Amino acid sequence: MKTLIVGTGGVGGYFGGRLAVAGHDVTFIARGAHKEAIEKKGLQVKSINGDFSVEQVKVTDKISEVETPELVIIAVKAWQVKDIARQLKPIIDEKTMVLPLQNGVLASDEIKEFLPAKNVLSGLCRIISKIDAPGKINHLAVDPTIVFGECDSSQTQRVLNLQKIFEEAGFKARVSKDIQADLWRKFLAICVSGLLGVTRSTYGEVREQKETRQMMRNLFEEIAMLAKALKINLEPDLVDKTIAFIDTFPYNSTSSLTRDVWEGKPSELEYQNGTVVKLAEKAGVDVPVNRFVYYSLLLMEKRARKKTN
């Protein structure tokens, strides 16, 4: 399958790399030193599931140079999605599938502002990975998985075929029967990233101290309450399941949002705790812990964005 990976970071580098190793025609979008290293030495992936590398990689920093793909995986930060969708418009055709894997619950709707709805899928991924150095991806934790589907959760042939392609490439894939519920399950879990940012702590540190563990639980319970108000079908014990899942993360691990906050970079704050706060205001739901996290980080987020403008 002719595939375009937009964003060759921890997510795009891993899943795109697996597809390339499996023999698919993959083009990667990368920039700067990362692009140069991939051009010269290929893409190297260190993984808890086994290291691998891709030689003679197709890589460019210009979407406009790419031939029409059958599949586009968007693996950039959430705030970059709209601009990417705008750039994709000239290179896709009516059969191109566009699959966003962003954190949050807004990506597919944002893409549809620029691309035909028939092209757009909805999805999420589970993986803890990052760029270690130019041309080098490190998969640190969590069994890599893509959960995806049509935006209305219909079981079409194209998504069933795509599931098979993903599985044959060597990672888990599941066509969702309720993609909104799946997006919100992950959304609930990732919003603890802001709490890690505020406390400047790892998953292990936050979960072992009873006070911050309780804050984590309260943060999750607020999001579950919001989801219920929005008629999202989540299981009653999701908070307990999420905490149990986070208890399996390596002690010193963090999230991309947390690392961005610590390093003074723009983060996905608006698409995580910020989204909770704004949706809760519209729904009339009180979310004090998420509000605390959001406004505690907001001034730092504004400073980081001023630096990049």
GROMACS .gro file of C-alpha atoms in nm:
model
  309
    1MET     CA    1   0.000   0.000   0.000
    2LYS     CA    2   0.131   0.345  -0.094
    3THR     CA    3   0.146   0.520   0.242
    4LEU     CA    4   0.240   0.868   0.355
    5ILE     CA    5   0.354   0.918   0.714
    6VAL     CA    6   0.316   1.283   0.813
    7GLY     CA    7   0.535   1.325   1.119
    8THR     CA    8   0.826   1.085   1.168
    9GLY     CA    9   0.844   1.106   1.546
   10GLY     CA   10   0.793   0.830   1.800
   11VAL     CA   11   0.453   0.735   1.658
   12GLY     CA   12   0.499   0.787   1.285
   13GLY     CA   13   0.853   0.653   1.289
   14TYR     CA   14   0.750   0.330   1.460
   15PHE     CA   15   0.431   0.244   1.269
   16GLY     CA   16   0.563   0.375   0.937
   17GLY     CA   17   0.883   0.182   0.991
   18ARG     CA   18   0.692  -0.141   1.048
   19LEU     CA   19   0.491  -0.086   0.730
   20ALA     CA   20   0.809  -0.018   0.530
   21VAL     CA   21   0.982  -0.331   0.664
   22ALA     CA   22   0.673  -0.529   0.562
   23GLY     CA   23   0.728  -0.417   0.202
   24HIS     CA   24   0.483  -0.129   0.166
   25ASP     CA   25   0.571   0.184  -0.033
   26VAL     CA   26   0.613   0.433   0.251
   27THR     CA   27   0.709   0.799   0.227
   28PHE     CA   28   0.801   0.984   0.546
   29ILE     CA   29   0.769   1.356   0.615
   30ALA     CA   30   1.059   1.474   0.831
   31ARG     CA   31   1.260   1.791   0.869
   32GLY     CA   32   1.605   1.923   0.951
   33ALA     CA   33   1.869   1.698   1.102
   34HIS     CA   34   1.615   1.415   1.142
   35LYS     CA   35   1.546   1.415   0.767
   36GLU     CA   36   1.917   1.433   0.683
   37ALA     CA   37   2.002   1.139   0.910
   38ILE     CA   38   1.722   0.927   0.762
   39GLU     CA   39   1.842   1.008   0.409
   40LYS     CA   40   2.201   0.908   0.489
   41LYS     CA   41   2.159   0.616   0.729
   42GLY     CA   42   1.796   0.507   0.706
   43LEU     CA   43   1.549   0.491   0.992
   44GLN     CA   44   1.660   0.299   1.302
   45VAL     CA   45   1.407   0.182   1.559
   46LYS     CA   46   1.498   0.051   1.903
   47SER     CA   47   1.203  -0.139   2.048
   48ILE     CA   48   1.107  -0.351   2.346
   49ASN     CA   49   0.951  -0.581   2.085
   50GLY     CA   50   1.273  -0.611   1.885
   51ASP     CA   51   1.491  -0.357   1.709
   52PHE     CA   52   1.461  -0.300   1.334
   53SER     CA   53   1.578  -0.058   1.068
   54VAL     CA   54   1.463   0.067   0.730
   55GLU     CA   55   1.726   0.124   0.462
   56GLN     CA   56   1.690   0.355   0.160
   57VAL     CA   57   1.397   0.542   0.306
   58LYS     CA   58   1.174   0.770   0.101
   59VAL     CA   59   1.177   1.094   0.299
   60THR     CA   60   1.091   1.454   0.217
   61ASP     CA   61   0.999   1.772   0.400
   62LYS     CA   62   0.738   1.876   0.140
   63ILE     CA   63   0.395   1.715   0.126
   64SER     CA   64   0.344   1.876  -0.217
   65GLU     CA   65   0.619   1.651  -0.363
   66VAL     CA   66   0.443   1.326  -0.267
   67GLU     CA   67   0.255   1.116  -0.523
   68THR     CA   68  -0.109   1.048  -0.439
   69PRO     CA   69  -0.111   0.797  -0.150
   70GLU     CA   70  -0.365   0.529  -0.072
   71LEU     CA   71  -0.321   0.589   0.301
   72VAL     CA   72  -0.209   0.892   0.498
   73ILE     CA   73  -0.121   0.848   0.865
   74ILE     CA   74  -0.110   1.184   1.042
   75ALA     CA   75   0.125   1.156   1.339
   76VAL     CA   76   0.205   1.521   1.415
   77LYS     CA   77   0.106   1.712   1.728
   78ALA     CA   78  -0.265   1.785   1.764
   79TRP     CA   79  -0.234   2.159   1.704
   80GLN     CA   80  -0.069   2.094   1.365
   81VAL     CA   81  -0.356   1.887   1.221
   82LYS     CA   82  -0.547   2.168   1.050
   83ASP     CA   83  -0.243   2.293   0.863
   84ILE     CA   84  -0.152   1.939   0.754
   85ALA     CA   85  -0.507   1.877   0.628
   86ARG     CA   86  -0.483   2.195   0.420
   87GLN     CA   87  -0.155   2.075   0.266
   88LEU     CA   88  -0.293   1.729   0.190
   89LYS     CA   89  -0.586   1.853  -0.016
   90PRO     CA   90  -0.396   1.882  -0.352
   91ILE     CA   91  -0.234   1.536  -0.333
   92ILE     CA   92  -0.521   1.305  -0.233
   93ASP     CA   93  -0.786   1.150  -0.454
   94GLU     CA   94  -1.131   1.013  -0.377
   95LYS     CA   95  -0.990   0.677  -0.260
   96THR     CA   96  -0.722   0.809  -0.023
   97MET     CA   97  -0.779   0.720   0.342
   98VAL     CA   98  -0.661   0.980   0.595
   99LEU     CA   99  -0.605   0.836   0.942
  100PRO     CA  100  -0.521   1.073   1.229
  101LEU     CA  101  -0.355   0.926   1.540
  102GLN     CA  102  -0.354   1.240   1.754
  103ASN     CA  103  -0.418   1.259   2.125
  104GLY     CA  104  -0.756   1.409   2.204
  105VAL     CA  105  -1.101   1.380   2.047
  106LEU     CA  106  -1.104   1.657   1.785
  107ALA     CA  107  -0.868   1.551   1.502
  108SER     CA  108  -1.111   1.391   1.256
  109ASP     CA  109  -1.356   1.681   1.280
  110GLU     CA  110  -1.073   1.929   1.224
  111ILE     CA  111  -0.954   1.740   0.914
  112LYS     CA  112  -1.306   1.742   0.770
  113GLU     CA  113  -1.292   2.122   0.768
  114PHE     CA  114  -1.048   2.089   0.476
  115LEU     CA  115  -1.093   1.742   0.323
  116PRO     CA  116  -1.402   1.550   0.207
  117ALA     CA  117  -1.560   1.348   0.489
  118LYS     CA  118  -1.542   1.030   0.278
  119ASN     CA  119  -1.161   1.041   0.295
  120VAL     CA  120  -1.140   1.072   0.671
  121LEU     CA  121  -1.109   0.788   0.921
  122SER     CA  122  -1.082   0.823   1.296
  123GLY     CA  123  -0.819   0.657   1.512
  124LEU     CA  124  -0.580   0.644   1.801
  125CYS     CA  125  -0.265   0.459   1.890
  126ARG     CA  126  -0.113   0.314   2.204
  127ILE     CA  127   0.264   0.336   2.234
  128ILE     CA  128   0.526   0.514   2.442
  129SER     CA  129   0.805   0.614   2.204
  130LYS     CA  130   1.019   0.912   2.111
  131ILE     CA  131   1.300   1.037   1.891
  132ASP     CA  132   1.626   0.948   2.066
  133ALA     CA  133   1.848   1.121   1.812
  134PRO     CA  134   1.818   1.222   1.446
  135GLY     CA  135   1.712   0.915   1.252
  136LYS     CA  136   1.661   0.707   1.567
  137ILE     CA  137   1.329   0.613   1.728
  138ASN     CA  138   1.303   0.451   2.072
  139HIS     CA  139   0.992   0.246   2.159
  140LEU     CA  140   1.004   0.237   2.539
  141ALA     CA  141   0.679   0.081   2.660
  142VAL     CA  142   0.326  -0.041   2.575
  143ASP     CA  143   0.250  -0.298   2.305
  144PRO     CA  144   0.207  -0.085   1.987
  145THR     CA  145  -0.156  -0.079   1.878
  146ILE     CA  146  -0.372   0.120   1.637
  147VAL     CA  147  -0.747   0.135   1.702
  148PHE     CA  148  -0.935   0.294   1.415
  149GLY     CA  149  -1.245   0.294   1.201
  150GLU     CA  150  -1.492   0.491   0.999
  151CYS     CA  151  -1.605   0.806   1.178
  152ASP     CA  152  -1.955   0.657   1.212
  153SER     CA  153  -1.809   0.321   1.327
  154SER     CA  154  -1.950   0.134   1.024
  155GLN     CA  155  -1.762  -0.185   0.939
  156THR     CA  156  -1.657  -0.113   0.580
  157GLN     CA  157  -1.437  -0.333   0.366
  158ARG     CA  158  -1.164  -0.071   0.343
  159VAL     CA  159  -1.110  -0.058   0.719
  160LEU     CA  160  -1.120  -0.436   0.748
  161ASN     CA  161  -0.855  -0.460   0.473
  162LEU     CA  162  -0.646  -0.197   0.651
  163GLN     CA  163  -0.661  -0.393   0.975
  164LYS     CA  164  -0.514  -0.694   0.796
  165ILE     CA  165  -0.234  -0.482   0.647
  166PHE     CA  166  -0.147  -0.342   0.990
  167GLU     CA  167  -0.145  -0.681   1.159
  168GLU     CA  168   0.073  -0.832   0.886
  169ALA     CA  169   0.317  -0.544   0.939
  170GLY     CA  170   0.377  -0.666   1.293
  171PHE     CA  171   0.167  -0.454   1.528
  172LYS     CA  172  -0.177  -0.487   1.681
  173ALA     CA  173  -0.474  -0.328   1.508
  174ARG     CA  174  -0.846  -0.324   1.579
  175VAL     CA  175  -1.140  -0.186   1.385
  176SER     CA  176  -1.353  -0.009   1.642
  177LYS     CA  177  -1.723  -0.077   1.683
  178ASP     CA  178  -1.759   0.254   1.869
  179ILE     CA  179  -1.474   0.486   1.777
  180GLN     CA  180  -1.598   0.774   1.991
  181ALA     CA  181  -1.592   0.554   2.301
  182ASP     CA  182  -1.242   0.431   2.213
  183LEU     CA  183  -1.117   0.787   2.160
  184TRP     CA  184  -1.256   0.893   2.496
  185ARG     CA  185  -1.104   0.592   2.675
  186LYS     CA  186  -0.760   0.703   2.561
  187PHE     CA  187  -0.844   1.070   2.612
  188LEU     CA  188  -0.927   1.003   2.976
  189ALA     CA  189  -0.596   0.825   3.031
  190ILE     CA  190  -0.369   1.078   2.860
  191CYS     CA  191  -0.505   1.378   3.047
  192VAL     CA  192  -0.292   1.278   3.347
  193SER     CA  193   0.003   1.404   3.139
  194GLY     CA  194  -0.077   1.757   3.251
  195LEU     CA  195  -0.067   1.649   3.615
  196LEU     CA  196   0.281   1.505   3.553
  197GLY     CA  197   0.375   1.839   3.403
  198VAL     CA  198   0.246   2.038   3.701
  199THR     CA  199   0.414   1.813   3.958
  200ARG     CA  200   0.728   1.768   3.744
  201SER     CA  201   0.705   1.396   3.817
  202THR     CA  202   0.706   1.063   3.637
  203TYR     CA  203   0.416   0.819   3.620
  204GLY     CA  204   0.579   0.617   3.896
  205GLU     CA  205   0.623   0.912   4.130
  206VAL     CA  206   0.268   1.039   4.083
  207ARG     CA  207   0.108   0.700   4.138
  208GLU     CA  208   0.312   0.602   4.448
  209GLN     CA  209   0.228   0.908   4.662
  210LYS     CA  210  -0.127   0.877   4.792
  211GLU     CA  211  -0.215   1.246   4.752
  212THR     CA  212  -0.111   1.271   4.387
  213ARG     CA  213  -0.259   0.928   4.317
  214GLN     CA  214  -0.591   1.061   4.450
  215MET     CA  215  -0.556   1.370   4.229
  216MET     CA  216  -0.504   1.137   3.932
  217ARG     CA  217  -0.819   0.945   4.023
  218ASN     CA  218  -1.021   1.265   4.065
  219LEU     CA  219  -0.896   1.394   3.728
  220PHE     CA  220  -1.010   1.071   3.561
  221GLU     CA  221  -1.346   1.072   3.739
  222GLU     CA  222  -1.416   1.423   3.615
  223ILE     CA  223  -1.356   1.317   3.255
  224ALA     CA  224  -1.573   1.007   3.296
  225MET     CA  225  -1.851   1.229   3.433
  226LEU     CA  226  -1.812   1.465   3.136
  227ALA     CA  227  -1.825   1.174   2.890
  228LYS     CA  228  -2.148   1.053   3.050
  229ALA     CA  229  -2.299   1.400   3.012
  230LEU     CA  230  -2.200   1.395   2.642
  231LYS     CA  231  -2.360   1.050   2.591
  232ILE     CA  232  -2.030   0.871   2.528
  233ASN     CA  233  -2.063   0.499   2.605
  234LEU     CA  234  -1.790   0.428   2.860
  235GLU     CA  235  -1.788   0.136   3.102
  236PRO     CA  236  -1.857   0.219   3.469
  237ASP     CA  237  -1.523   0.077   3.590
  238LEU     CA  238  -1.309   0.265   3.333
  239VAL     CA  239  -1.135   0.480   3.595
  240ASP     CA  240  -1.020   0.171   3.787
  241LYS     CA  241  -0.906   0.005   3.463
  242THR     CA  242  -0.715   0.316   3.359
  243ILE     CA  243  -0.533   0.342   3.690
  244ALA     CA  244  -0.445  -0.027   3.671
  245PHE     CA  245  -0.309   0.031   3.318
  246ILE     CA  246  -0.096   0.325   3.430
  247ASP     CA  247   0.037   0.113   3.715
  248THR     CA  248   0.203  -0.105   3.448
  249PHE     CA  249   0.404   0.183   3.297
  250PRO     CA  250   0.777   0.194   3.368
  251TYR     CA  251   0.841   0.396   3.686
  252ASN     CA  252   1.048   0.667   3.517
  253SER     CA  253   0.832   0.702   3.204
  254THR     CA  254   0.651   1.021   3.108
  255SER     CA  255   0.435   1.142   2.820
  256SER     CA  256   0.515   1.365   2.523
  257LEU     CA  257   0.303   1.648   2.668
  258THR     CA  258   0.487   1.623   2.998
  259ARG     CA  259   0.828   1.636   2.829
  260ASP     CA  260   0.721   1.930   2.614
  261VAL     CA  261   0.608   2.123   2.923
  262TRP     CA  262   0.934   2.051   3.106
  263GLU     CA  263   1.140   2.158   2.805
  264GLY     CA  264   0.947   2.480   2.750
  265LYS     CA  265   0.808   2.365   2.414
  266PRO     CA  266   0.453   2.407   2.279
  267SER     CA  267   0.241   2.115   2.399
  268GLU     CA  268  -0.097   1.955   2.340
  269LEU     CA  269  -0.240   2.119   2.653
  270GLU     CA  270  -0.535   2.271   2.465
  271TYR     CA  271  -0.623   1.931   2.318
  272GLN     CA  272  -0.610   1.752   2.653
  273ASN     CA  273  -0.700   1.928   2.978
  274GLY     CA  274  -0.799   2.240   2.784
  275THR     CA  275  -1.055   2.040   2.587
  276VAL     CA  276  -1.192   1.891   2.910
  277VAL     CA  277  -1.237   2.238   3.060
  278LYS     CA  278  -1.406   2.383   2.750
  279LEU     CA  279  -1.639   2.089   2.688
  280ALA     CA  280  -1.726   2.081   3.060
  281GLU     CA  281  -1.821   2.449   3.056
  282LYS     CA  282  -2.061   2.385   2.766
  283ALA     CA  283  -2.205   2.074   2.933
  284GLY     CA  284  -2.239   2.229   3.278
  285VAL     CA  285  -2.002   1.979   3.442
  286ASP     CA  286  -1.757   2.081   3.717
  287VAL     CA  287  -1.398   1.965   3.655
  288PRO     CA  288  -1.185   2.136   3.926
  289VAL     CA  289  -0.874   1.915   3.898
  290ASN     CA  290  -0.858   1.944   3.519
  291ARG     CA  291  -0.921   2.317   3.550
  292PHE     CA  292  -0.636   2.347   3.802
  293VAL     CA  293  -0.398   2.154   3.575
  294TYR     CA  294  -0.499   2.352   3.265
  295TYR     CA  295  -0.465   2.698   3.415
  296SER     CA  296  -0.148   2.604   3.604
  297LEU     CA  297   0.021   2.527   3.272
  298LEU     CA  298  -0.150   2.779   3.045
  299LEU     CA  299   0.089   3.070   3.103
  300MET     CA  300   0.388   2.844   3.033
  301GLU     CA  301   0.213   2.723   2.718
  302LYS     CA  302   0.160   3.081   2.598
  303ARG     CA  303   0.529   3.164   2.660
  304ALA     CA  304   0.639   2.853   2.468
  305ARG     CA  305   0.423   2.947   2.170
  306LYS     CA  306   0.556   3.302   2.164
  307LYS     CA  307   0.910   3.164   2.134
  308THR     CA  308   0.817   2.960   1.826
  309ASN     CA  309   0.628   3.239   1.646
   0.00000   0.00000   0.00000
